[in-house]
mmCIF file of C-alpha atoms in Angstrom:
data_model
loop_
_atom_site.group_PDB
_atom_site.id
_atom_site.type_symbol
_atom_site.label_atom_id
_atom_site.label_comp_id
_atom_site.label_asym_id
_atom_site.label_seq_id
_atom_site.Cartn_x
_atom_site.Cartn_y
_atom_site.Cartn_z
ATOM 1 C CA MET A 824 8.117 8.512 -39.003
ATOM 2 C CA GLU A 825 7.425 7.792 -35.355
ATOM 3 C CA GLN A 826 3.754 7.297 -34.660
ATOM 4 C CA ARG A 827 2.267 9.246 -31.759
ATOM 5 C CA PHE A 828 -0.748 8.344 -29.685
ATOM 6 C CA PRO A 829 -2.041 11.404 -27.805
ATOM 7 C CA GLY A 830 -2.972 10.484 -24.285
ATOM 8 C CA ARG A 831 -1.179 7.157 -24.546
ATOM 9 C CA LEU A 832 2.265 5.796 -23.805
ATOM 10 C CA SER A 833 4.443 4.640 -26.686
ATOM 11 C CA ALA A 834 7.955 3.275 -26.470
ATOM 12 C CA HIS A 835 9.326 6.807 -26.726
ATOM 13 C CA ASP A 836 6.756 8.972 -25.099
ATOM 14 C CA ALA A 837 4.068 8.967 -22.449
ATOM 15 C CA ALA A 838 1.396 11.595 -22.827
ATOM 16 C CA TYR A 839 -1.735 12.248 -20.838
ATOM 17 C CA THR A 840 -4.491 14.551 -22.008
ATOM 18 C CA ASP A 841 -7.395 16.265 -20.360
ATOM 19 C CA THR A 842 -10.419 16.596 -22.660
ATOM 20 C CA ARG A 843 -12.761 18.491 -20.387
ATOM 21 C CA ARG A 844 -15.011 21.063 -22.099
ATOM 22 C CA GLY A 845 -14.131 19.612 -25.479
ATOM 23 C CA ARG A 846 -10.621 20.994 -25.288
ATOM 24 C CA GLN A 847 -7.589 18.770 -25.353
ATOM 25 C CA ARG A 848 -4.780 19.685 -22.994
ATOM 26 C CA ARG A 849 -1.521 17.790 -22.605
ATOM 27 C CA LEU A 850 -0.688 17.267 -18.951
ATOM 28 C CA MET A 851 2.603 15.429 -19.169
ATOM 29 C CA THR A 852 5.067 14.138 -21.701
ATOM 30 C CA VAL A 853 7.991 11.909 -20.824
ATOM 31 C CA THR A 854 10.690 10.589 -23.099
ATOM 32 C CA ALA A 855 12.304 7.256 -22.380
ATOM 33 C CA ARG A 856 14.480 4.742 -24.125
ATOM 34 C CA PRO A 857 12.490 1.917 -25.689
ATOM 35 C CA ALA A 858 12.838 -1.477 -24.087
ATOM 36 C CA VAL A 859 14.256 -4.356 -26.054
ATOM 37 C CA GLY A 860 11.755 -7.073 -26.869
ATOM 38 C CA SER A 861 8.715 -7.663 -24.715
ATOM 39 C CA GLY A 862 8.822 -5.992 -21.348
ATOM 40 C CA ALA A 863 10.089 -7.978 -18.419
ATOM 41 C CA VAL A 864 9.721 -7.421 -14.725
ATOM 42 C CA ILE A 865 11.958 -4.480 -13.925
ATOM 43 C CA GLY A 866 15.443 -5.443 -12.796
ATOM 44 C CA THR A 867 18.019 -3.110 -11.290
ATOM 45 C CA THR A 868 19.429 -1.889 -14.611
ATOM 46 C CA ALA A 869 16.026 -1.544 -16.281
ATOM 47 C CA LEU A 870 14.654 0.259 -13.255
ATOM 48 C CA ARG A 871 17.375 2.900 -13.500
ATOM 49 C CA ARG A 872 16.771 3.275 -17.225
ATOM 50 C CA HIS A 873 13.030 3.767 -16.796
ATOM 51 C CA LEU A 874 13.089 5.547 -13.445
ATOM 52 C CA ASN A 875 12.116 8.890 -14.942
ATOM 53 C CA LEU A 876 9.177 7.308 -16.749
ATOM 54 C CA VAL A 877 7.983 5.511 -13.619
ATOM 55 C CA ARG A 878 8.208 8.703 -11.560
ATOM 56 C CA GLU A 879 6.347 10.833 -14.085
ATOM 57 C CA LEU A 880 3.644 8.204 -14.598
ATOM 58 C CA ALA A 881 3.096 7.926 -10.846
ATOM 59 C CA ILE A 882 2.893 11.699 -10.357
ATOM 60 C CA THR A 883 0.592 12.101 -13.355
ATOM 61 C CA GLN A 884 -1.737 9.337 -12.166
ATOM 62 C CA PHE A 885 -1.848 11.029 -8.772
ATOM 63 C CA LYS A 886 -2.803 14.363 -10.393
ATOM 64 C CA LEU A 887 -5.321 12.845 -12.802
ATOM 65 C CA LYS A 888 -7.047 11.091 -9.920
ATOM 66 C CA TYR A 889 -8.244 14.458 -8.634
ATOM 67 C CA THR A 890 -8.581 16.312 -11.951
ATOM 68 C CA GLY A 891 -12.027 17.906 -12.206
ATOM 69 C CA SER A 892 -12.797 17.318 -8.523
ATOM 70 C CA VAL A 893 -13.850 20.277 -6.391
ATOM 71 C CA LEU A 894 -12.277 18.922 -3.212
ATOM 72 C CA GLY A 895 -9.377 17.224 -4.960
ATOM 73 C CA TYR A 896 -6.946 15.482 -2.635
ATOM 74 C CA LEU A 897 -9.306 15.881 0.347
ATOM 75 C CA TRP A 898 -11.334 12.961 -0.988
ATOM 76 C CA SER A 899 -8.433 10.659 -0.157
ATOM 77 C CA LEU A 900 -8.793 11.755 3.467
ATOM 78 C CA PHE A 901 -12.563 11.360 3.671
ATOM 79 C CA LYS A 902 -12.675 7.583 3.180
ATOM 80 C CA PRO A 903 -10.277 6.649 6.019
ATOM 81 C CA MET A 904 -11.765 9.386 8.225
ATOM 82 C CA MET A 905 -15.309 8.089 7.677
ATOM 83 C CA LEU A 906 -14.212 4.517 8.427
ATOM 84 C CA PHE A 907 -12.394 5.817 11.489
ATOM 85 C CA GLY A 908 -15.425 7.757 12.748
ATOM 86 C CA ILE A 909 -17.844 4.860 12.319
ATOM 87 C CA THR A 910 -15.466 2.287 13.809
ATOM 88 C CA TYR A 911 -14.534 4.495 16.747
ATOM 89 C CA ALA A 912 -18.188 5.170 17.594
ATOM 90 C CA ILE A 913 -19.129 1.476 17.404
ATOM 91 C CA PHE A 914 -16.259 0.121 19.488
ATOM 92 C CA VAL A 915 -16.060 2.918 22.043
ATOM 93 C CA TYR A 916 -19.727 3.706 22.622
ATOM 94 C CA LEU A 917 -21.372 0.346 21.884
ATOM 95 C CA PHE A 918 -18.745 -2.206 22.912
ATOM 96 C CA ASN A 919 -16.879 -0.025 25.409
ATOM 97 C CA VAL A 920 -13.537 -0.909 23.805
ATOM 98 C CA GLY A 921 -10.716 1.591 24.081
ATOM 99 C CA ARG A 922 -12.692 4.098 26.129
ATOM 100 C CA THR A 923 -10.152 4.000 28.945
ATOM 101 C CA SER A 924 -7.208 4.545 26.585
ATOM 102 C CA PRO A 925 -6.581 8.184 25.616
ATOM 103 C CA HIS A 926 -4.498 6.985 22.668
ATOM 104 C CA PHE A 927 -6.991 4.525 21.196
ATOM 105 C CA ALA A 928 -8.292 7.022 18.619
ATOM 106 C CA LEU A 929 -4.827 7.701 17.208
ATOM 107 C CA GLN A 930 -3.919 4.000 17.229
ATOM 108 C CA LEU A 931 -7.103 3.260 15.297
ATOM 109 C CA LEU A 932 -6.490 6.066 12.797
ATOM 110 C CA VAL A 933 -2.916 4.935 12.100
ATOM 111 C CA ALA A 934 -4.111 1.370 11.480
ATOM 112 C CA ILE A 935 -6.905 2.498 9.150
ATOM 113 C CA VAL A 936 -4.578 4.683 7.059
ATOM 114 C CA LEU A 937 -2.083 1.812 6.729
ATOM 115 C CA PHE A 938 -4.745 -0.690 5.727
ATOM 116 C CA THR A 939 -6.484 1.751 3.367
ATOM 117 C CA PHE A 940 -3.214 2.128 1.476
ATOM 118 C CA PHE A 941 -2.814 -1.650 1.229
ATOM 119 C CA GLN A 942 -6.410 -2.104 0.080
ATOM 120 C CA GLU A 943 -6.569 0.735 -2.450
ATOM 121 C CA ALA A 944 -3.062 0.256 -3.853
ATOM 122 C CA THR A 945 -3.597 -3.439 -4.606
ATOM 123 C CA ALA A 946 -7.091 -2.856 -6.016
ATOM 124 C CA THR A 947 -5.909 -0.046 -8.311
ATOM 125 C CA ALA A 948 -2.743 -1.812 -9.435
ATOM 126 C CA MET A 949 -4.739 -4.947 -10.206
ATOM 127 C CA SER A 950 -6.358 -3.254 -13.217
ATOM 128 C CA SER A 951 -3.261 -1.295 -14.263
ATOM 129 C CA VAL A 952 -2.329 -3.829 -16.963
ATOM 130 C CA ALA A 953 -5.827 -4.834 -18.079
ATOM 131 C CA GLY A 954 -6.832 -1.180 -18.391
ATOM 132 C CA THR A 955 -4.020 -0.333 -20.804
ATOM 133 C CA GLY A 956 -4.486 -2.939 -23.500
ATOM 134 C CA HIS A 957 -4.089 -0.354 -26.291
ATOM 135 C CA LEU A 958 -0.704 0.506 -24.837
ATOM 136 C CA ILE A 959 0.555 -3.041 -24.490
ATOM 137 C CA ARG A 960 -0.432 -3.955 -28.043
ATOM 138 C CA LYS A 961 1.365 -0.993 -29.612
ATOM 139 C CA ALA A 962 4.517 -0.441 -27.561
ATOM 140 C CA HIS A 963 7.406 -2.405 -26.122
ATOM 141 C CA PHE A 964 8.367 -1.497 -22.562
ATOM 142 C CA PRO A 965 8.539 -3.339 -19.229
ATOM 143 C CA ARG A 966 4.867 -3.973 -18.435
ATOM 144 C CA SER A 967 5.650 -3.937 -14.741
ATOM 145 C CA ILE A 968 6.199 -0.178 -15.084
ATOM 146 C CA LEU A 969 2.405 0.149 -15.141
ATOM 147 C CA VAL A 970 2.052 -1.748 -11.863
ATOM 148 C CA LEU A 971 4.931 0.079 -10.215
ATOM 149 C CA ALA A 972 3.613 3.505 -11.240
ATOM 150 C CA SER A 973 0.108 2.670 -10.020
ATOM 151 C CA SER A 974 1.338 1.520 -6.611
ATOM 152 C CA LEU A 975 3.620 4.558 -6.289
ATOM 153 C CA SER A 976 0.701 6.864 -7.053
ATOM 154 C CA ALA A 977 -1.213 5.364 -4.117
ATOM 155 C CA PHE A 978 1.965 5.542 -2.040
ATOM 156 C CA ILE A 979 2.128 9.324 -2.557
ATOM 157 C CA THR A 980 -1.347 9.687 -1.050
ATOM 158 C CA PHE A 981 -0.396 7.394 1.816
ATOM 159 C CA LEU A 982 2.744 9.387 2.655
ATOM 160 C CA ILE A 983 0.767 12.640 2.730
ATOM 161 C CA ASN A 984 -1.845 11.105 5.036
ATOM 162 C CA MET A 985 0.782 9.624 7.363
ATOM 163 C CA THR A 986 2.645 12.933 7.514
ATOM 164 C CA LEU A 987 -0.546 14.731 8.532
ATOM 165 C CA ILE A 988 -1.229 12.143 11.238
ATOM 166 C CA ILE A 989 2.299 12.433 12.639
ATOM 167 C CA VAL A 990 2.118 16.246 12.672
ATOM 168 C CA VAL A 991 -1.289 16.307 14.378
ATOM 169 C CA GLY A 992 -0.361 13.498 16.778
ATOM 170 C CA SER A 993 2.820 15.302 17.772
ATOM 171 C CA ALA A 994 0.942 18.565 18.250
ATOM 172 C CA ILE A 995 -1.461 16.961 20.732
ATOM 173 C CA GLY A 996 1.326 15.059 22.488
ATOM 174 C CA GLN A 997 0.258 11.539 21.521
ATOM 175 C CA MET A 998 3.139 10.701 19.196
ATOM 176 C CA ASP A 999 6.258 9.088 20.634
ATOM 177 C CA LEU A 1000 9.047 10.221 18.302
ATOM 178 C CA GLY A 1001 11.824 8.518 20.250
ATOM 179 C CA LEU A 1002 14.158 5.702 19.240
ATOM 180 C CA ARG A 1003 11.288 3.364 18.417
ATOM 181 C CA SER A 1004 9.925 5.778 15.798
ATOM 182 C CA LEU A 1005 13.119 5.328 13.758
ATOM 183 C CA LEU A 1006 11.884 1.840 12.855
ATOM 184 C CA THR A 1007 8.787 3.243 11.123
ATOM 185 C CA PRO A 1008 10.403 3.735 7.671
ATOM 186 C CA LEU A 1009 11.496 0.081 7.712
ATOM 187 C CA PHE A 1010 7.936 -1.069 8.404
ATOM 188 C CA ILE A 1011 6.609 1.199 5.641
ATOM 189 C CA VAL A 1012 9.130 -0.261 3.183
ATOM 190 C CA GLU A 1013 7.958 -3.721 4.249
ATOM 191 C CA LEU A 1014 4.339 -2.688 3.637
ATOM 192 C CA TYR A 1015 5.151 -1.328 0.184
ATOM 193 C CA ALA A 1016 7.024 -4.525 -0.700
ATOM 194 C CA LEU A 1017 3.942 -6.514 0.334
ATOM 195 C CA VAL A 1018 1.711 -4.257 -1.782
ATOM 196 C CA LEU A 1019 4.016 -4.568 -4.791
ATOM 197 C CA GLY A 1020 4.191 -8.354 -4.496
ATOM 198 C CA PHE A 1021 0.405 -8.685 -4.412
ATOM 199 C CA SER A 1022 0.001 -6.066 -7.162
ATOM 200 C CA LEU A 1023 2.305 -7.843 -9.613
ATOM 201 C CA GLY A 1024 0.586 -11.187 -9.158
ATOM 202 C CA LEU A 1025 -2.956 -9.800 -9.135
ATOM 203 C CA SER A 1026 -2.446 -7.530 -12.157
ATOM 204 C CA ALA A 1027 -1.148 -10.446 -14.230
ATOM 205 C CA LEU A 1028 -3.949 -12.806 -13.191
ATOM 206 C CA PHE A 1029 -6.626 -10.126 -13.661
ATOM 207 C CA VAL A 1030 -5.857 -9.992 -17.384
ATOM 208 C CA PHE A 1031 -7.195 -13.557 -17.671
ATOM 209 C CA TYR A 1032 -9.627 -13.794 -14.736
ATOM 210 C CA ARG A 1033 -11.759 -10.673 -14.282
ATOM 211 C CA ASP A 1034 -13.680 -12.225 -11.381
ATOM 212 C CA LEU A 1035 -10.506 -11.783 -9.361
ATOM 213 C CA GLY A 1036 -11.478 -8.180 -8.632
ATOM 214 C CA HIS A 1037 -14.604 -9.273 -6.741
ATOM 215 C CA ILE A 1038 -12.733 -12.059 -4.964
ATOM 216 C CA TRP A 1039 -10.022 -9.651 -3.823
ATOM 217 C CA GLU A 1040 -12.644 -7.321 -2.318
ATOM 218 C CA ILE A 1041 -13.810 -10.190 -0.106
ATOM 219 C CA VAL A 1042 -10.235 -11.135 0.795
ATOM 220 C CA THR A 1043 -9.379 -7.583 1.855
ATOM 221 C CA GLN A 1044 -12.509 -7.399 4.002
ATOM 222 C CA LEU A 1045 -11.449 -10.596 5.753
ATOM 223 C CA LEU A 1046 -7.980 -9.116 6.241
ATOM 224 C CA LEU A 1047 -9.529 -5.955 7.671
ATOM 225 C CA TYR A 1048 -11.135 -7.879 10.516
ATOM 226 C CA GLY A 1049 -8.344 -10.419 10.847
ATOM 227 C CA SER A 1050 -5.514 -7.917 11.176
ATOM 228 C CA ALA A 1051 -6.612 -6.067 14.325
ATOM 229 C CA VAL A 1052 -7.250 -2.905 12.332
ATOM 230 C CA VAL A 1053 -10.609 -1.866 13.773
ATOM 231 C CA TYR A 1054 -10.018 -3.287 17.251
ATOM 232 C CA PRO A 1055 -7.049 -3.330 19.639
ATOM 233 C CA TYR A 1056 -4.610 -6.191 19.168
ATOM 234 C CA SER A 1057 -4.741 -6.595 22.951
ATOM 235 C CA LEU A 1058 -8.190 -8.198 22.517
ATOM 236 C CA LEU A 1059 -6.406 -11.150 20.909
ATOM 237 C CA THR A 1060 -3.450 -11.334 23.275
ATOM 238 C CA HIS A 1061 -5.326 -10.787 26.550
ATOM 239 C CA GLY A 1062 -5.781 -14.234 28.058
ATOM 240 C CA HIS A 1063 -5.157 -15.865 24.670
ATOM 241 C CA ARG A 1064 -1.467 -15.349 23.993
ATOM 242 C CA LEU A 1065 -1.345 -18.255 21.517
ATOM 243 C CA LEU A 1066 -4.219 -16.744 19.510
ATOM 244 C CA GLY A 1067 -2.371 -13.441 19.424
ATOM 245 C CA GLN A 1068 0.796 -15.136 18.220
ATOM 246 C CA ILE A 1069 -1.064 -16.949 15.439
ATOM 247 C CA ALA A 1070 -2.763 -13.725 14.321
ATOM 248 C CA GLY A 1071 0.613 -11.981 14.445
ATOM 249 C CA LEU A 1072 1.947 -14.268 11.722
ATOM 250 C CA ASN A 1073 -0.236 -12.293 9.307
ATOM 251 C CA PRO A 1074 2.212 -9.785 7.744
ATOM 252 C CA VAL A 1075 -0.487 -7.100 7.488
ATOM 253 C CA ALA A 1076 -1.218 -7.388 11.218
ATOM 254 C CA GLN A 1077 2.499 -7.456 12.030
ATOM 255 C CA ILE A 1078 3.185 -4.254 10.082
ATOM 256 C CA ILE A 1079 0.194 -2.407 11.527
ATOM 257 C CA GLU A 1080 1.039 -3.322 15.107
ATOM 258 C CA ASP A 1081 4.713 -2.492 14.700
ATOM 259 C CA VAL A 1082 3.909 0.948 13.267
ATOM 260 C CA ARG A 1083 1.361 1.591 16.011
ATOM 261 C CA HIS A 1084 3.856 0.815 18.729
ATOM 262 C CA ALA A 1085 6.705 2.627 17.022
ATOM 263 C CA LEU A 1086 4.795 5.892 16.735
ATOM 264 C CA VAL A 1087 1.928 6.176 19.186
ATOM 265 C CA ALA A 1088 2.647 6.973 22.819
ATOM 266 C CA GLY A 1089 0.928 5.156 25.652
ATOM 267 C CA ASN A 1090 0.766 1.739 24.034
ATOM 268 C CA LEU A 1091 0.351 -1.455 25.978
ATOM 269 C CA PRO A 1092 3.613 -2.446 27.675
ATOM 270 C CA TYR A 1093 5.871 -5.105 26.293
ATOM 271 C CA PRO A 1094 5.597 -8.609 27.746
ATOM 272 C CA PRO A 1095 7.412 -9.252 31.051
ATOM 273 C CA GLY A 1096 11.165 -8.881 30.785
ATOM 274 C CA VAL A 1097 11.056 -6.525 27.797
ATOM 275 C CA ASN A 1098 11.769 -2.867 28.466
ATOM 276 C CA TYR A 1099 9.369 -0.259 27.060
ATOM 277 C CA GLY A 1100 9.561 3.408 26.174
ATOM 278 C CA SER A 1101 13.177 4.436 26.612
ATOM 279 C CA GLY A 1102 14.286 0.816 26.158
ATOM 280 C CA PRO A 1103 15.818 -0.724 23.046
ATOM 281 C CA ALA A 1104 14.256 0.120 19.710
ATOM 282 C CA VAL A 1105 12.979 -3.337 18.773
ATOM 283 C CA PRO A 1106 9.810 -4.220 16.832
ATOM 284 C CA TRP A 1107 6.931 -4.701 19.257
ATOM 285 C CA MET A 1108 5.642 -7.797 17.460
ATOM 286 C CA ALA A 1109 9.052 -9.416 17.877
ATOM 287 C CA SER A 1110 8.496 -9.296 21.629
ATOM 288 C CA ILE A 1111 5.083 -10.927 21.196
ATOM 289 C CA LEU A 1112 6.043 -13.605 18.681
ATOM 290 C CA GLY A 1113 9.630 -14.189 19.727
ATOM 291 C CA ALA A 1114 12.703 -13.395 17.656
ATOM 292 C CA ALA A 1115 12.589 -16.601 15.595
ATOM 293 C CA THR A 1116 8.824 -16.604 15.002
ATOM 294 C CA TYR A 1117 8.972 -12.931 14.006
ATOM 295 C CA LEU A 1118 10.803 -14.063 10.884
ATOM 296 C CA VAL A 1119 7.635 -15.825 9.690
ATOM 297 C CA PRO A 1120 5.671 -12.706 8.610
ATOM 298 C CA LEU A 1121 8.876 -11.223 7.177
ATOM 299 C CA SER A 1122 9.449 -14.422 5.207
ATOM 300 C CA LEU A 1123 5.848 -14.335 3.993
ATOM 301 C CA VAL A 1124 6.399 -10.842 2.595
ATOM 302 C CA ALA A 1125 9.508 -12.040 0.734
ATOM 303 C CA ALA A 1126 7.618 -15.098 -0.537
ATOM 304 C CA ILE A 1127 4.682 -12.983 -1.763
ATOM 305 C CA VAL A 1128 7.054 -10.662 -3.633
ATOM 306 C CA ALA A 1129 8.840 -13.629 -5.224
ATOM 307 C CA LEU A 1130 5.535 -15.275 -6.155
ATOM 308 C CA GLY A 1131 4.167 -12.038 -7.608
ATOM 309 C CA VAL A 1132 7.264 -11.559 -9.763
ATOM 310 C CA THR A 1133 7.127 -15.187 -10.927
ATOM 311 C CA ILE A 1134 3.442 -15.012 -11.894
ATOM 312 C CA PHE A 1135 3.976 -11.740 -13.740
ATOM 313 C CA ARG A 1136 6.926 -13.111 -15.705
ATOM 314 C CA ARG A 1137 5.086 -16.303 -16.634
ATOM 315 C CA LEU A 1138 1.925 -14.561 -17.872
ATOM 316 C CA GLU A 1139 3.404 -11.395 -19.372
ATOM 317 C CA PRO A 1140 4.083 -12.838 -22.872
ATOM 318 C CA ARG A 1141 0.338 -13.567 -23.218
ATOM 319 C CA PHE A 1142 -0.914 -10.122 -22.170
ATOM 320 C CA ALA A 1143 -1.272 -8.660 -25.673
ATOM 321 C CA GLU A 1144 -3.330 -11.552 -27.053
ATOM 322 C CA ASN A 1145 -5.806 -11.344 -24.169
ATOM 323 C CA LEU A 1146 -6.323 -7.567 -24.153
#
């Protein structure tokens, strides 16, 4: 007889329960084919086989995140909006940065939403394996499903927030939805790949080194101030082009700046000799770094994904004995 674990995922079924008010309620049940042997990082074939499970886990995690909350999804808006309000007030009214630019507020908001997704998705996915030890000990399935579902759950929130920003920005005439905006999905895919690469590596290491959570908080704070999120990138490039180019090698900064300049109207012009606005739809950071140098942050993203997959594969066989 197949053993069932209510509220837990087995090889054949994933079930989540809500026990509020002493009453158990099943929220979701998914059937999936059991994986053979210990789970491996999802390949193309395995991903297709478990796609339904990944999707349902991600959606369920998204719903459970706001279960029992009065405001529900609105909480996911409050954090970036509070950071935006505080940052905008400090830089505009205290440091007089961005006051002359009518688009500075929207540029800042776009950057904060992008970085908030990176920060929260990696932090949540980091504990996705360590927090499901009961599952890993009792069932055989690709463990990376847990990481993928966790990152996709955060990605759902991010897409909703970005959609709201684009709608509002377009309504007030500050969104430039021309040819350049068509590059935005590519930058978002790049951001998600970066998140997934970090998440795989961090989630595997976190099983063995729990201090990593505190270390990662410090790292993300350093990235926040090193990626031109809360201040205009022009502060780095103005009079210090080399400094701007070095900072642009950071893939987080590259993605944020490219999305800003693909979507928001009234950005700083391209460097001399590069057309702007109705010109060719090229990534803005490519014009700053140069075509060849622009490959550096892209290569870093690919390297981080490869490293994350490698770490996960190496440590995965030891998950059960350490949970």
